[in-house]
Amino acid sequence: MQVPAQVEYEKAASVADTLTLLERYGPVARILAGGHSLIPMMKLRLVHPEVLIDINGLSDLEYITVSPDGSSVSIGALTRHAGLLASDLVGEHFQILSDAERVIADAVVREWGTIGGSLCQADPSEDLSAAFAALKGSMIITGSGGAREVSAREFHTGPYETVVGPAEMLTEIRLPVHSGGRGTGTGSAYVKVSRRAGDWAVGAAGAWVRMAGGQIEDAGIGLAALGATHFVAAEAEEFLAGRDMSEDVLARAGQIAAENCHPPADQRGPADYKKHLAAELTARALRAAVTRARGRTA
Amino acid sequence: MKITVTVNGADYTRDVEPRMLLIHFLRDELGLTGSHWGCDTSNCGSCVAWLDETPVKSCTVLAVMASGRRVMTVEGLAVGGRLDPVQEAFAECHGLQCGFCTPGMMMTARWLLDNNPEPSEAEVREAIAGQVCRCTGYENIVQSVLKASSRTDLR
């Protein structure tokens, strides 16, 4: 029988209230959102919070909006996975997120699990961490002194660790809408290999590209579960920028991604198999992203 | 701490530890043993109940999170002694064998049909992808949900 250890419970009424409670209790407190990462971790005694601060009542943190000038999309941290999957705005601009959400956990878990909770859990296999890194997004972290913006590529400091301080909370994810000039188009995609429905990735890759005719102007590549620093295949991105699109170029980008990641061997597979996945999935994600970008050229 | 939860339309007030899981609240505090306690790891889905209008794996929420909210369990599906169309379809299509996964399957099926009254087979399979059945190979469960979706009296 798995039950969490004894814990106290507070229900927060607002962001300000949450921050007050975090300051009062200190590092022994943890924010409880959907609970679908935290409660299993508590059952396994992998985390031992003394106080849970329930933020499920903070409905003003559940939103997906586009900025007035159309240059960015903001996602409230309490947005549920199902909300991200159902969003037309997300489907239009960031197909990588729709692809990823279809293979994150299962339909029932996606109804409760939150985007902010997944990111703050900071599991090295977490799909959205890779997808937001590929999209070159940023995180808004709020404390009693105000909010600060951190690149998605600097958000994680290691497995299960982020830059969010003990008296801070993640409140929003912000994604740039990378629209280029006339004749350019953007596209993105996410591909994942897992052992069975709803499982963590054996390996996964997400890609975003901006195409100008046959040229890859800019690219973002995120890798999950593959031991990539900050979830990013930076060397492959550099290789791609400005190159003419070809199958050889995509394959080479995949090889570079594989050469620069360090996946652990575990029950999901040996390291060399995961390196193979890094190469193949990077190429596949790029191919799908390029196809989509060409279909959306302005 | 003292919580009040509306379960299948009735209010229940109990004094519980904050760490108590909703599945244990339903089964041990309220005696509603229709929701089954299975894997304990949010993988099997036999504990699915509704929190407000949404299905949840009740082994992965705390009872205190349900305070002030509505919960519906499989015991709440039948109304006035009349089975829900989903329950009748499971009976007609032999959508169960041992019955352990059945309450969770039916709660998710009912939610699917409320939001998508005419699902495709693929949509049914996606909805129950987080729920494990060790008897049926899923085929008869899928047929049951599709049968229920064809009922004109689906409320």
mmCIF file of N, CA, C and O in Angstrom, chain A residues 217-279:
data_model
loop_
_atom_site.group_PDB
_atom_site.id
_atom_site.type_symbol
_atom_site.label_atom_id
_atom_site.label_comp_id
_atom_site.label_asym_id
_atom_site.label_seq_id
_atom_site.Cartn_x
_atom_site.Cartn_y
_atom_site.Cartn_z
ATOM 1 N N GLU A 217 16.455 28.703 -42.307
ATOM 2 C CA GLU A 217 16.992 29.951 -41.741
ATOM 3 C C GLU A 217 17.389 29.771 -40.284
ATOM 4 O O GLU A 217 18.416 30.265 -39.839
ATOM 5 N N ASP A 218 16.506 29.094 -39.536
ATOM 6 C CA ASP A 218 16.748 28.954 -38.095
ATOM 7 C C ASP A 218 16.085 27.658 -37.637
ATOM 8 O O ASP A 218 15.105 27.217 -38.245
ATOM 9 N N ALA A 219 16.629 27.059 -36.593
ATOM 10 C CA ALA A 219 16.065 25.798 -36.094
ATOM 11 C C ALA A 219 16.226 25.710 -34.585
ATOM 12 O O ALA A 219 17.162 26.264 -34.008
ATOM 13 N N GLY A 220 15.302 25.014 -33.948
ATOM 14 C CA GLY A 220 15.402 24.691 -32.525
ATOM 15 C C GLY A 220 15.159 23.196 -32.359
ATOM 16 O O GLY A 220 14.248 22.657 -32.981
ATOM 17 N N ILE A 221 15.990 22.542 -31.556
ATOM 18 C CA ILE A 221 15.848 21.098 -31.351
ATOM 19 C C ILE A 221 15.894 20.786 -29.862
ATOM 20 O O ILE A 221 16.848 21.168 -29.167
ATOM 21 N N GLY A 222 14.874 20.107 -29.367
ATOM 22 C CA GLY A 222 14.834 19.679 -27.968
ATOM 23 C C GLY A 222 14.833 18.163 -27.886
ATOM 24 O O GLY A 222 14.214 17.491 -28.710
ATOM 25 N N LEU A 223 15.545 17.629 -26.903
ATOM 26 C CA LEU A 223 15.605 16.176 -26.706
ATOM 27 C C LEU A 223 15.173 15.844 -25.279
ATOM 28 O O LEU A 223 15.616 16.497 -24.322
ATOM 29 N N ALA A 224 14.310 14.838 -25.139
ATOM 30 C CA ALA A 224 13.891 14.387 -23.808
ATOM 31 C C ALA A 224 14.411 12.984 -23.556
ATOM 32 O O ALA A 224 14.441 12.156 -24.473
ATOM 33 N N ALA A 225 14.834 12.725 -22.332
ATOM 34 C CA ALA A 225 15.292 11.406 -21.859
ATOM 35 C C ALA A 225 16.603 10.968 -22.488
ATOM 36 O O ALA A 225 17.003 9.822 -22.343
ATOM 37 N N LEU A 226 17.272 11.866 -23.202
ATOM 38 C CA LEU A 226 18.461 11.468 -23.951
ATOM 39 C C LEU A 226 19.744 12.114 -23.417
ATOM 40 O O LEU A 226 20.788 12.069 -24.061
ATOM 41 N N GLY A 227 19.657 12.715 -22.238
ATOM 42 C CA GLY A 227 20.864 13.252 -21.626
ATOM 43 C C GLY A 227 21.442 14.436 -22.370
ATOM 44 O O GLY A 227 22.665 14.613 -22.401
ATOM 45 N N ALA A 228 20.574 15.259 -22.957
ATOM 46 C CA ALA A 228 21.042 16.475 -23.631
ATOM 47 C C ALA A 228 21.085 17.620 -22.617
ATOM 48 O O ALA A 228 20.142 17.793 -21.838
ATOM 49 N N THR A 229 22.152 18.386 -22.622
ATOM 50 C CA THR A 229 22.285 19.500 -21.681
ATOM 51 C C THR A 229 21.136 20.488 -21.885
ATOM 52 O O THR A 229 20.908 20.956 -23.003
ATOM 53 N N HIS A 230 20.417 20.777 -20.813
ATOM 54 C CA HIS A 230 19.260 21.686 -20.866
ATOM 55 C C HIS A 230 18.225 21.242 -21.892
ATOM 56 O O HIS A 230 17.523 22.071 -22.481
ATOM 57 N N PHE A 231 18.175 19.937 -22.196
ATOM 58 C CA PHE A 231 17.198 19.382 -23.139
ATOM 59 C C PHE A 231 17.440 19.839 -24.584
ATOM 60 O O PHE A 231 16.581 19.684 -25.438
ATOM 61 N N VAL A 232 18.588 20.431 -24.891
ATOM 62 C CA VAL A 232 18.796 21.092 -26.192
ATOM 63 C C VAL A 232 19.901 20.397 -26.989
ATOM 64 O O VAL A 232 20.927 19.990 -26.427
ATOM 65 N N ALA A 233 19.686 20.287 -28.310
ATOM 66 C CA ALA A 233 20.737 19.822 -29.220
ATOM 67 C C ALA A 233 21.349 21.046 -29.906
ATOM 68 O O ALA A 233 21.130 21.302 -31.096
ATOM 69 N N ALA A 234 22.112 21.820 -29.123
ATOM 70 C CA ALA A 234 22.597 23.126 -29.599
ATOM 71 C C ALA A 234 23.529 22.990 -30.804
ATOM 72 O O ALA A 234 23.457 23.803 -31.747
ATOM 73 N N GLU A 235 24.395 21.984 -30.796
ATOM 74 C CA GLU A 235 25.366 21.837 -31.894
ATOM 75 C C GLU A 235 24.647 21.533 -33.207
ATOM 76 O O GLU A 235 25.056 22.014 -34.271
ATOM 77 N N ALA A 236 23.599 20.738 -33.143
ATOM 78 C CA ALA A 236 22.827 20.428 -34.357
ATOM 79 C C ALA A 236 22.092 21.663 -34.862
ATOM 80 O O ALA A 236 21.966 21.875 -36.076
ATOM 81 N N GLU A 237 21.604 22.488 -33.931
ATOM 82 C CA GLU A 237 20.943 23.737 -34.334
ATOM 83 C C GLU A 237 21.918 24.639 -35.098
ATOM 84 O O GLU A 237 21.587 25.193 -36.144
ATOM 85 N N GLU A 238 23.127 24.753 -34.553
ATOM 86 C CA GLU A 238 24.145 25.604 -35.202
ATOM 87 C C GLU A 238 24.479 25.088 -36.595
ATOM 88 O O GLU A 238 24.642 25.864 -37.540
ATOM 89 N N PHE A 239 24.594 23.775 -36.712
ATOM 90 C CA PHE A 239 24.904 23.168 -38.003
ATOM 91 C C PHE A 239 23.834 23.501 -39.043
ATOM 92 O O PHE A 239 24.129 23.782 -40.200
ATOM 93 N N LEU A 240 22.557 23.517 -38.596
ATOM 94 C CA LEU A 240 21.452 23.680 -39.549
ATOM 95 C C LEU A 240 21.269 25.115 -40.033
ATOM 96 O O LEU A 240 20.832 25.335 -41.171
ATOM 97 N N ALA A 241 21.601 26.078 -39.178
ATOM 98 C CA ALA A 241 21.251 27.471 -39.490
ATOM 99 C C ALA A 241 21.874 27.915 -40.816
ATOM 100 O O ALA A 241 23.098 27.870 -40.993
ATOM 101 N N GLY A 242 21.027 28.299 -41.756
ATOM 102 C CA GLY A 242 21.493 28.825 -43.029
ATOM 103 C C GLY A 242 21.753 27.775 -44.102
ATOM 104 O O GLY A 242 22.154 28.110 -45.215
ATOM 105 N N ARG A 243 21.556 26.484 -43.769
ATOM 106 C CA ARG A 243 21.831 25.449 -44.766
ATOM 107 C C ARG A 243 20.635 25.174 -45.656
ATOM 108 O O ARG A 243 19.489 25.331 -45.255
ATOM 109 N N ASP A 244 20.933 24.733 -46.885
ATOM 110 C CA ASP A 244 19.871 24.305 -47.777
ATOM 111 C C ASP A 244 19.342 22.962 -47.293
ATOM 112 O O ASP A 244 20.111 22.073 -46.939
ATOM 113 N N MET A 245 18.019 22.854 -47.304
ATOM 114 C CA MET A 245 17.367 21.643 -46.831
ATOM 115 C C MET A 245 17.658 20.467 -47.763
ATOM 116 O O MET A 245 17.531 20.579 -48.977
ATOM 117 N N SER A 246 18.096 19.333 -47.168
ATOM 118 C CA SER A 246 18.206 18.081 -47.921
ATOM 119 C C SER A 246 18.141 16.938 -46.917
ATOM 120 O O SER A 246 18.338 17.139 -45.706
ATOM 121 N N GLU A 247 17.879 15.752 -47.391
ATOM 122 C CA GLU A 247 17.848 14.584 -46.504
ATOM 123 C C GLU A 247 19.211 14.376 -45.838
ATOM 124 O O GLU A 247 19.296 13.998 -44.671
ATOM 125 N N ASP A 248 20.284 14.622 -46.581
ATOM 126 C CA ASP A 248 21.623 14.465 -46.012
ATOM 127 C C ASP A 248 21.846 15.433 -44.848
ATOM 128 O O ASP A 248 22.455 15.074 -43.830
ATOM 129 N N VAL A 249 21.358 16.657 -45.015
ATOM 130 C CA VAL A 249 21.526 17.654 -43.954
ATOM 131 C C VAL A 249 20.752 17.238 -42.699
ATOM 132 O O VAL A 249 21.269 17.340 -41.581
ATOM 133 N N LEU A 250 19.536 16.725 -42.892
ATOM 134 C CA LEU A 250 18.750 16.286 -41.726
ATOM 135 C C LEU A 250 19.441 15.116 -41.026
ATOM 136 O O LEU A 250 19.509 15.066 -39.798
ATOM 137 N N ALA A 251 19.957 14.170 -41.817
ATOM 138 C CA ALA A 251 20.639 13.008 -41.227
ATOM 139 C C ALA A 251 21.883 13.446 -40.464
ATOM 140 O O ALA A 251 22.164 12.950 -39.366
ATOM 141 N N ARG A 252 22.622 14.397 -41.045
ATOM 142 C CA ARG A 252 23.832 14.893 -40.373
ATOM 143 C C ARG A 252 23.473 15.611 -39.066
ATOM 144 O O ARG A 252 24.167 15.454 -38.049
ATOM 145 N N ALA A 253 22.392 16.389 -39.098
ATOM 146 C CA ALA A 253 21.946 17.063 -37.863
ATOM 147 C C ALA A 253 21.621 16.034 -36.793
ATOM 148 O O ALA A 253 21.957 16.208 -35.611
ATOM 149 N N GLY A 254 20.984 14.940 -37.192
ATOM 150 C CA GLY A 254 20.671 13.879 -36.245
ATOM 151 C C GLY A 254 21.930 13.273 -35.647
ATOM 152 O O GLY A 254 22.013 13.037 -34.436
ATOM 153 N N GLN A 255 22.922 13.042 -36.509
ATOM 154 C CA GLN A 255 24.193 12.475 -36.021
ATOM 155 C C GLN A 255 24.858 13.404 -35.008
ATOM 156 O O GLN A 255 25.377 12.972 -33.975
ATOM 157 N N ILE A 256 24.833 14.701 -35.330
ATOM 158 C CA ILE A 256 25.464 15.678 -34.431
ATOM 159 C C ILE A 256 24.733 15.698 -33.077
ATOM 160 O O ILE A 256 25.362 15.747 -32.013
ATOM 161 N N ALA A 257 23.397 15.633 -33.137
ATOM 162 C CA ALA A 257 22.621 15.595 -31.890
ATOM 163 C C ALA A 257 23.017 14.372 -31.058
ATOM 164 O O ALA A 257 23.201 14.459 -29.840
ATOM 165 N N ALA A 258 23.174 13.225 -31.732
ATOM 166 C CA ALA A 258 23.519 11.986 -31.019
ATOM 167 C C ALA A 258 24.919 12.064 -30.424
ATOM 168 O O ALA A 258 25.167 11.597 -29.302
ATOM 169 N N GLU A 259 25.860 12.673 -31.178
ATOM 170 C CA GLU A 259 27.242 12.761 -30.699
ATOM 171 C C GLU A 259 27.354 13.627 -29.449
ATOM 172 O O GLU A 259 28.276 13.462 -28.647
ATOM 173 N N ASN A 260 26.412 14.571 -29.279
ATOM 174 C CA ASN A 260 26.547 15.541 -28.197
ATOM 175 C C ASN A 260 25.596 15.313 -27.027
ATOM 176 O O ASN A 260 25.497 16.167 -26.142
ATOM 177 N N CYS A 261 24.888 14.186 -27.044
ATOM 178 C CA CYS A 261 24.055 13.896 -25.872
ATOM 179 C C CYS A 261 24.614 12.673 -25.140
ATOM 180 O O CYS A 261 25.401 11.907 -25.692
ATOM 181 N N HIS A 262 24.214 12.528 -23.886
ATOM 182 C CA HIS A 262 24.800 11.490 -23.031
ATOM 183 C C HIS A 262 23.699 10.742 -22.290
ATOM 184 O O HIS A 262 23.525 10.906 -21.078
ATOM 185 N N PRO A 263 22.947 9.924 -23.022
ATOM 186 C CA PRO A 263 21.821 9.233 -22.373
ATOM 187 C C PRO A 263 22.298 8.170 -21.402
ATOM 188 O O PRO A 263 23.306 7.495 -21.649
ATOM 189 N N PRO A 264 21.582 8.007 -20.297
ATOM 190 C CA PRO A 264 21.945 6.961 -19.342
ATOM 191 C C PRO A 264 21.399 5.608 -19.801
ATOM 192 O O PRO A 264 20.351 5.535 -20.439
ATOM 193 N N ALA A 265 22.126 4.543 -19.498
ATOM 194 C CA ALA A 265 21.588 3.196 -19.700
ATOM 195 C C ALA A 265 20.669 2.888 -18.525
ATOM 196 O O ALA A 265 21.039 3.118 -17.374
ATOM 197 N N ASP A 266 19.465 2.422 -18.811
ATOM 198 C CA ASP A 266 18.557 2.053 -17.730
ATOM 199 C C ASP A 266 17.602 0.984 -18.240
ATOM 200 O O ASP A 266 17.837 0.407 -19.310
ATOM 201 N N GLN A 267 16.524 0.728 -17.479
ATOM 202 C CA GLN A 267 15.626 -0.363 -17.870
ATOM 203 C C GLN A 267 14.905 -0.074 -19.180
ATOM 204 O O GLN A 267 14.313 -0.967 -19.773
ATOM 205 N N ARG A 268 14.967 1.181 -19.660
ATOM 206 C CA ARG A 268 14.335 1.504 -20.937
ATOM 207 C C ARG A 268 15.270 1.256 -22.120
ATOM 208 O O ARG A 268 14.844 1.362 -23.264
ATOM 209 N N GLY A 269 16.519 0.976 -21.850
ATOM 210 C CA GLY A 269 17.394 0.655 -22.967
ATOM 211 C C GLY A 269 18.837 1.043 -22.704
ATOM 212 O O GLY A 269 19.119 1.878 -21.830
ATOM 213 N N PRO A 270 19.770 0.435 -23.482
ATOM 214 C CA PRO A 270 21.183 0.774 -23.338
ATOM 215 C C PRO A 270 21.506 2.121 -23.999
ATOM 216 O O PRO A 270 20.736 2.625 -24.825
ATOM 217 N N ALA A 271 22.633 2.692 -23.630
ATOM 218 C CA ALA A 271 22.985 4.034 -24.092
ATOM 219 C C ALA A 271 23.142 4.088 -25.612
ATOM 220 O O ALA A 271 22.739 5.070 -26.245
ATOM 221 N N ASP A 272 23.724 3.044 -26.224
ATOM 222 C CA ASP A 272 23.945 3.128 -27.673
ATOM 223 C C ASP A 272 22.620 3.116 -28.429
ATOM 224 O O ASP A 272 22.470 3.778 -29.457
ATOM 225 N N TYR A 273 21.638 2.378 -27.909
ATOM 226 C CA TYR A 273 20.308 2.397 -28.528
ATOM 227 C C TYR A 273 19.692 3.794 -28.413
ATOM 228 O O TYR A 273 19.116 4.325 -29.367
ATOM 229 N N LYS A 274 19.855 4.419 -27.267
ATOM 230 C CA LYS A 274 19.290 5.756 -27.094
ATOM 231 C C LYS A 274 20.007 6.780 -27.982
ATOM 232 O O LYS A 274 19.395 7.725 -28.475
ATOM 233 N N LYS A 275 21.292 6.589 -28.188
ATOM 234 C CA LYS A 275 22.017 7.478 -29.128
ATOM 235 C C LYS A 275 21.469 7.287 -30.543
ATOM 236 O O LYS A 275 21.312 8.255 -31.289
ATOM 237 N N HIS A 276 21.184 6.044 -30.899
ATOM 238 C CA HIS A 276 20.571 5.783 -32.197
ATOM 239 C C HIS A 276 19.237 6.521 -32.303
ATOM 240 O O HIS A 276 18.927 7.148 -33.322
ATOM 241 N N LEU A 277 18.449 6.446 -31.210
ATOM 242 C CA LEU A 277 17.165 7.153 -31.201
ATOM 243 C C LEU A 277 17.374 8.660 -31.360
ATOM 244 O O LEU A 277 16.611 9.328 -32.056
ATOM 245 N N ALA A 278 18.378 9.199 -30.685
ATOM 246 C CA ALA A 278 18.624 10.645 -30.766
ATOM 247 C C ALA A 278 18.836 11.062 -32.215
ATOM 248 O O ALA A 278 18.285 12.063 -32.690
ATOM 249 N N ALA A 279 19.628 10.289 -32.952
ATOM 250 C CA ALA A 279 19.898 10.624 -34.357
ATOM 251 C C ALA A 279 18.642 10.486 -35.205
ATOM 252 O O ALA A 279 18.268 11.386 -35.964
#
